[in-house]
Amino acid sequence: MARRILTGDRPTGPLHLGHYVGSLQNRVKLQNEYETYVLIADVQALTDNFEHPENLAANIYEVALDYLAVGLDPAKVRIVVQSMVPELAELTIYFMNLVTVATLERNPTVKEEIKQRNFTKGVPVGFWSYPISQAADITIFKADLVPVGEDQLPMIEQAREIVRRFNRLYGKVLIEPRAMLGAMARLPGTDGGAKMSKSVGNCIYLGDAPAMVRKRVMSMYTDPKRIHPTDPGTVEGNPVFTYHDVFNPDKAEIDELKARYRAGAVGDVEVKQRLFEALEAFLEPIRARRAEFAAHPGRVNEIIMEGTRQGRALAQATMAEVRTAMKIAYKFE
Ligand code: ATP
Ligand code: MG
């Protein structure tokens, strides 16, 4: 069988540097070897944005543009809109029987996200149970590889458990997926927070204009104990240096800046200026490709619709097998 990738993103905003090093980079690298499906998970985005669904359509379009901008080739990769594959909802319902409440309550990422989101009217069942619908996302496409950031590891583990349970009960229909972490499994936020995240707003977006990138870099969190450029600074855990390590290809320059920073011989402004330059070298070609596609919105929409059509056909084929295996493919004739 063809090796297959399924991964995706929530259309809660445009994509950022964290997405790139966590997952997009691997998708681009593997798109020639793997049959790749990329899901724009609008149903999952609704679980914590159901009061404001009006932004989803625009965000779906922006995320698709980001995919094309980083080099996902529409001739090879299918971009699929989750809500347009209703078979996913059906599989989610069947999977709900295979997961206990206690298991859901132990999911460390969901626990953390619940804390972060501060749901005032209690945690919606949809949000709390999204690992189950995510397991349906992965398995309906029969993916064996899922390029994701570290926060998603509990979701892949959950999907694997469901597949084992399903296959034991009903017969071997589904594939147990493997996670693949990116070059940087969890990129910190510009605020020094543990994870750059759309919902937190501590991001540098792939489509940001140069002036915005500069502004975000210049206001980045650094070593809080360092008041003057002559104070010795800490490099470890300092997000400015973490970004240098990830995005600046000039390792000699990084070593020199680190040495001077530790010695109190360089100001934050210079370190940030060099980071800005490195980020610009990385973002410039992405921005240019983004502009090319953005000039042809009709073409982008076609890519989304064609990918979704192909994704849905695959999902329907899997569901036929699922229903047969579960002995619910009734024919009352
Ligand atoms: P939200 O705040 O709405 O959850 P997000 O920024 O976490 O948005 P997602 O759409 O949830 O983005 O994540 C899509 C993919 O990108 C996942 O595989 C996730 O692990 C990865 N990812 C997101 N942020 C980072 C990050 N800071 N570092 C590494 N990978 C990341
Ligand atoms: Mg997320």
Short mmCIF file of C-alpha atoms in Angstrom, two decimals, residues 16-279:
data_model
loop_
_atom_site.label_atom_id
_atom_site.label_comp_id
_atom_site.label_asym_id
_atom_site.label_seq_id
_atom_site.Cartn_x
_atom_site.Cartn_y
_atom_site.Cartn_z
CA HIS A 16 3.30 30.82 12.05
CA LEU A 17 6.96 29.88 12.51
CA GLY A 18 5.99 27.13 14.98
CA HIS A 19 3.91 25.40 12.34
CA TYR A 20 6.82 25.55 9.96
CA VAL A 21 9.45 23.90 12.15
CA GLY A 22 6.94 21.64 13.89
CA SER A 23 5.25 20.16 10.85
CA LEU A 24 5.16 22.07 7.53
CA GLN A 25 8.84 21.53 6.83
CA ASN A 26 8.42 17.74 7.04
CA ARG A 27 5.32 17.85 4.86
CA VAL A 28 7.20 19.68 2.13
CA LYS A 29 10.15 17.30 2.44
CA LEU A 30 8.00 14.15 2.27
CA GLN A 31 5.40 15.18 -0.30
CA ASN A 32 7.21 13.28 -3.07
CA GLU A 33 7.46 10.04 -1.11
CA TYR A 34 4.10 10.00 0.62
CA GLU A 35 0.60 10.40 -0.68
CA THR A 36 -0.23 13.47 1.40
CA TYR A 37 -3.57 14.72 2.73
CA VAL A 38 -3.59 17.97 4.70
CA LEU A 39 -6.73 18.64 6.66
CA ILE A 40 -7.91 22.15 7.47
CA ALA A 41 -9.66 21.27 10.69
CA ASP A 42 -12.52 23.75 10.87
CA VAL A 43 -14.75 21.40 12.88
CA GLN A 44 -12.03 21.16 15.51
CA ALA A 45 -11.58 24.94 15.41
CA LEU A 46 -15.28 25.28 16.19
CA THR A 47 -14.87 23.38 19.46
CA ASP A 48 -13.43 26.50 21.08
CA ASN A 49 -14.70 29.10 18.58
CA PHE A 50 -18.33 28.08 18.18
CA GLU A 51 -19.51 31.49 19.31
CA HIS A 52 -17.61 33.15 16.46
CA PRO A 53 -17.79 30.89 13.42
CA GLU A 54 -17.82 33.83 11.02
CA ASN A 55 -14.02 33.93 10.65
CA LEU A 56 -13.56 30.32 9.62
CA ALA A 57 -14.04 30.72 5.86
CA ALA A 58 -11.42 33.47 5.61
CA ASN A 59 -9.00 31.53 7.80
CA ILE A 60 -9.41 28.36 5.73
CA TYR A 61 -8.37 30.36 2.70
CA GLU A 62 -5.40 31.93 4.55
CA VAL A 63 -4.17 28.54 5.79
CA ALA A 64 -4.41 27.13 2.26
CA LEU A 65 -2.37 30.08 1.00
CA ASP A 66 0.24 29.38 3.69
CA TYR A 67 0.50 25.76 2.55
CA LEU A 68 1.10 26.82 -1.04
CA ALA A 69 3.49 29.55 0.08
CA VAL A 70 5.81 27.16 1.96
CA GLY A 71 5.97 24.88 -1.06
CA LEU A 72 3.28 22.23 -0.75
CA ASP A 73 2.67 21.30 -4.37
CA PRO A 74 -1.05 21.19 -5.23
CA ALA A 75 -0.31 18.58 -7.89
CA LYS A 76 0.86 16.21 -5.15
CA VAL A 77 -0.87 17.28 -1.95
CA ARG A 78 -4.60 17.25 -1.31
CA ILE A 79 -5.87 20.07 0.85
CA VAL A 80 -9.10 18.89 2.51
CA VAL A 81 -11.68 20.94 4.44
CA GLN A 82 -12.83 18.91 7.44
CA SER A 83 -16.50 19.97 7.57
CA MET A 84 -16.92 19.07 3.92
CA VAL A 85 -16.19 15.43 4.74
CA PRO A 86 -19.23 14.56 6.89
CA GLU A 87 -18.08 10.91 7.05
CA LEU A 88 -15.61 12.16 9.68
CA ALA A 89 -18.49 12.95 12.01
CA GLU A 90 -19.89 9.45 11.53
CA LEU A 91 -16.59 7.75 12.33
CA THR A 92 -16.16 9.99 15.37
CA ILE A 93 -19.47 8.75 16.77
CA TYR A 94 -18.42 5.10 16.36
CA PHE A 95 -15.04 5.83 17.96
CA MET A 96 -16.73 7.41 20.98
CA ASN A 97 -17.71 3.92 22.13
CA LEU A 98 -14.07 2.85 22.18
CA VAL A 99 -12.76 5.52 24.57
CA THR A 100 -13.51 5.93 28.26
CA VAL A 101 -14.23 9.20 30.02
CA ALA A 102 -11.23 8.54 32.29
CA THR A 103 -8.90 8.28 29.28
CA LEU A 104 -10.11 11.58 27.86
CA GLU A 105 -9.65 13.25 31.23
CA ARG A 106 -6.00 12.17 31.36
CA ASN A 107 -5.01 13.80 28.03
CA PRO A 108 -2.26 16.25 29.11
CA THR A 109 -2.54 18.56 26.08
CA VAL A 110 -6.29 18.95 26.39
CA LYS A 111 -5.89 19.61 30.14
CA GLU A 112 -3.37 22.35 29.42
CA GLU A 113 -5.50 23.87 26.66
CA ILE A 114 -8.58 23.89 28.88
CA LYS A 115 -6.63 25.86 31.50
CA GLN A 116 -5.42 28.28 28.84
CA ARG A 117 -8.86 28.85 27.34
CA ASN A 118 -10.68 29.67 30.52
CA PHE A 119 -14.11 28.44 29.36
CA THR A 120 -16.51 30.50 31.45
CA LYS A 121 -19.57 28.29 31.00
CA GLY A 122 -17.76 25.00 31.56
CA VAL A 123 -15.75 22.86 29.13
CA PRO A 124 -17.77 22.03 25.98
CA VAL A 125 -18.03 18.28 25.32
CA GLY A 126 -16.86 18.97 21.76
CA PHE A 127 -13.60 20.49 22.93
CA TRP A 128 -12.96 17.92 25.63
CA SER A 129 -13.49 15.04 23.20
CA TYR A 130 -11.62 16.47 20.21
CA PRO A 131 -8.88 13.80 20.47
CA ILE A 132 -11.55 11.30 19.37
CA SER A 133 -12.55 13.27 16.30
CA GLN A 134 -8.86 13.79 15.54
CA ALA A 135 -8.40 10.01 15.62
CA ALA A 136 -11.16 9.81 13.00
CA ASP A 137 -9.36 12.45 10.91
CA ILE A 138 -6.17 10.43 10.84
CA THR A 139 -7.64 6.98 10.39
CA ILE A 140 -10.32 7.69 7.82
CA PHE A 141 -7.50 8.53 5.39
CA LYS A 142 -5.62 5.38 6.47
CA ALA A 143 -2.52 7.43 7.15
CA ASP A 144 0.54 5.74 8.60
CA LEU A 145 2.55 8.92 9.26
CA VAL A 146 1.48 12.14 10.98
CA PRO A 147 3.99 15.03 11.01
CA VAL A 148 3.10 17.10 14.10
CA GLY A 149 4.46 19.24 16.91
CA GLU A 150 5.09 17.80 20.35
CA ASP A 151 1.75 18.98 21.78
CA GLN A 152 0.03 16.51 19.46
CA LEU A 153 1.77 13.34 20.69
CA PRO A 154 -1.06 12.45 23.13
CA MET A 155 -3.51 12.73 20.21
CA ILE A 156 -1.53 10.27 18.10
CA GLU A 157 -1.28 7.90 21.07
CA GLN A 158 -5.06 8.17 21.49
CA ALA A 159 -5.56 7.41 17.81
CA ARG A 160 -3.30 4.35 18.07
CA GLU A 161 -5.29 3.01 21.03
CA ILE A 162 -8.56 3.46 19.17
CA VAL A 163 -7.21 1.67 16.09
CA ARG A 164 -6.00 -1.30 18.16
CA ARG A 165 -9.37 -1.51 19.89
CA PHE A 166 -11.32 -1.17 16.65
CA ASN A 167 -9.24 -3.75 14.79
CA ARG A 168 -9.46 -6.23 17.68
CA LEU A 169 -13.23 -5.89 17.92
CA TYR A 170 -14.25 -5.65 14.29
CA GLY A 171 -11.35 -6.89 12.16
CA LYS A 172 -8.25 -5.28 10.73
CA VAL A 173 -9.52 -2.30 8.76
CA LEU A 174 -7.64 0.68 10.20
CA ILE A 175 -3.95 1.59 10.22
CA GLU A 176 -2.04 2.46 13.40
CA PRO A 177 -0.43 5.85 12.71
CA ARG A 178 3.02 7.02 13.78
CA ALA A 179 3.86 10.57 14.80
CA MET A 180 6.79 12.38 13.22
CA LEU A 181 8.20 15.36 15.11
CA GLY A 182 9.71 18.34 13.33
CA ALA A 183 13.18 19.89 13.62
CA MET A 184 11.83 21.85 16.59
CA ALA A 185 9.09 19.91 18.35
CA ARG A 186 7.80 22.92 20.27
CA LEU A 187 8.85 26.42 19.25
CA PRO A 188 8.40 28.88 22.14
CA GLY A 189 6.35 32.05 21.75
CA THR A 190 7.71 35.57 21.28
CA ASP A 191 6.51 36.21 24.86
CA GLY A 192 8.79 33.45 26.19
CA GLY A 193 5.78 31.14 26.66
CA ALA A 194 6.33 27.42 26.12
CA LYS A 195 4.57 27.32 22.74
CA MET A 196 3.98 29.74 19.92
CA SER A 197 0.24 29.42 19.47
CA LYS A 198 -2.42 31.18 17.41
CA SER A 199 -4.83 31.24 20.33
CA VAL A 200 -2.26 32.93 22.58
CA GLY A 201 -1.16 35.51 20.00
CA ASN A 202 2.59 35.18 20.67
CA CYS A 203 3.37 34.48 17.03
CA ILE A 204 5.38 35.56 14.04
CA TYR A 205 3.20 34.63 11.08
CA LEU A 206 4.59 33.28 7.81
CA GLY A 207 2.72 36.00 5.94
CA ASP A 208 3.73 38.93 8.15
CA ALA A 209 5.09 41.97 6.29
CA PRO A 210 8.71 42.97 7.06
CA ALA A 211 7.69 45.91 9.28
CA MET A 212 5.50 43.58 11.35
CA VAL A 213 8.23 40.95 11.66
CA ARG A 214 10.61 43.65 12.84
CA LYS A 215 8.09 44.92 15.38
CA ARG A 216 7.43 41.46 16.76
CA VAL A 217 11.14 40.63 16.98
CA MET A 218 12.02 43.92 18.65
CA SER A 219 9.37 43.38 21.32
CA MET A 220 10.40 39.77 22.01
CA TYR A 221 10.93 38.53 25.53
CA THR A 222 14.60 38.07 26.40
CA ASP A 223 16.56 37.57 29.61
CA PRO A 224 14.43 39.47 32.19
CA LYS A 225 17.34 39.78 34.62
CA ARG A 226 19.39 41.76 32.14
CA ILE A 227 18.86 45.53 32.46
CA HIS A 228 21.92 46.97 30.65
CA PRO A 229 23.83 45.70 27.59
CA THR A 230 26.86 45.39 29.88
CA ASP A 231 25.10 42.89 32.20
CA PRO A 232 26.07 39.26 31.50
CA GLY A 233 23.02 37.57 29.93
CA THR A 234 21.58 34.06 29.79
CA VAL A 235 21.32 32.38 26.42
CA GLU A 236 19.65 29.13 27.55
CA GLY A 237 15.87 29.33 27.37
CA ASN A 238 16.08 32.82 25.85
CA PRO A 239 13.67 32.66 22.90
CA VAL A 240 15.70 35.15 20.83
CA PHE A 241 18.59 32.69 20.82
CA THR A 242 16.27 29.73 20.33
CA TYR A 243 15.00 31.39 17.14
CA HIS A 244 18.59 32.17 16.08
CA ASP A 245 19.46 28.48 16.50
CA VAL A 246 16.49 27.42 14.39
CA PHE A 247 16.33 30.09 11.67
CA ASN A 248 19.80 31.59 11.33
CA PRO A 249 21.96 29.40 9.09
CA ASP A 250 25.12 31.36 10.05
CA LYS A 251 26.31 29.27 13.02
CA ALA A 252 29.51 31.30 13.45
CA GLU A 253 27.47 34.47 13.87
CA ILE A 254 25.27 32.78 16.49
CA ASP A 255 28.31 31.55 18.46
CA GLU A 256 29.80 35.01 18.40
CA LEU A 257 26.54 36.66 19.55
CA LYS A 258 26.11 34.11 22.33
CA ALA A 259 29.65 34.65 23.60
CA ARG A 260 29.20 38.42 23.61
CA TYR A 261 25.76 38.14 25.25
CA ARG A 262 27.13 35.98 28.07
CA ALA A 263 29.97 38.43 28.56
CA GLY A 264 27.71 41.47 28.59
CA ALA A 265 29.24 42.80 25.38
CA VAL A 266 26.23 43.11 23.10
CA GLY A 267 22.86 44.81 23.41
CA ASP A 268 19.50 43.10 22.89
CA VAL A 269 18.84 45.39 19.95
CA GLU A 270 21.79 44.07 17.94
CA VAL A 271 20.93 40.42 18.70
CA LYS A 272 17.36 41.09 17.63
CA GLN A 273 18.40 42.99 14.53
CA ARG A 274 20.49 40.01 13.38
CA LEU A 275 17.56 37.72 14.11
CA PHE A 276 15.27 39.95 12.09
CA GLU A 277 17.67 39.72 9.15
CA ALA A 278 17.86 35.93 9.38
CA LEU A 279 14.07 35.65 9.58
#
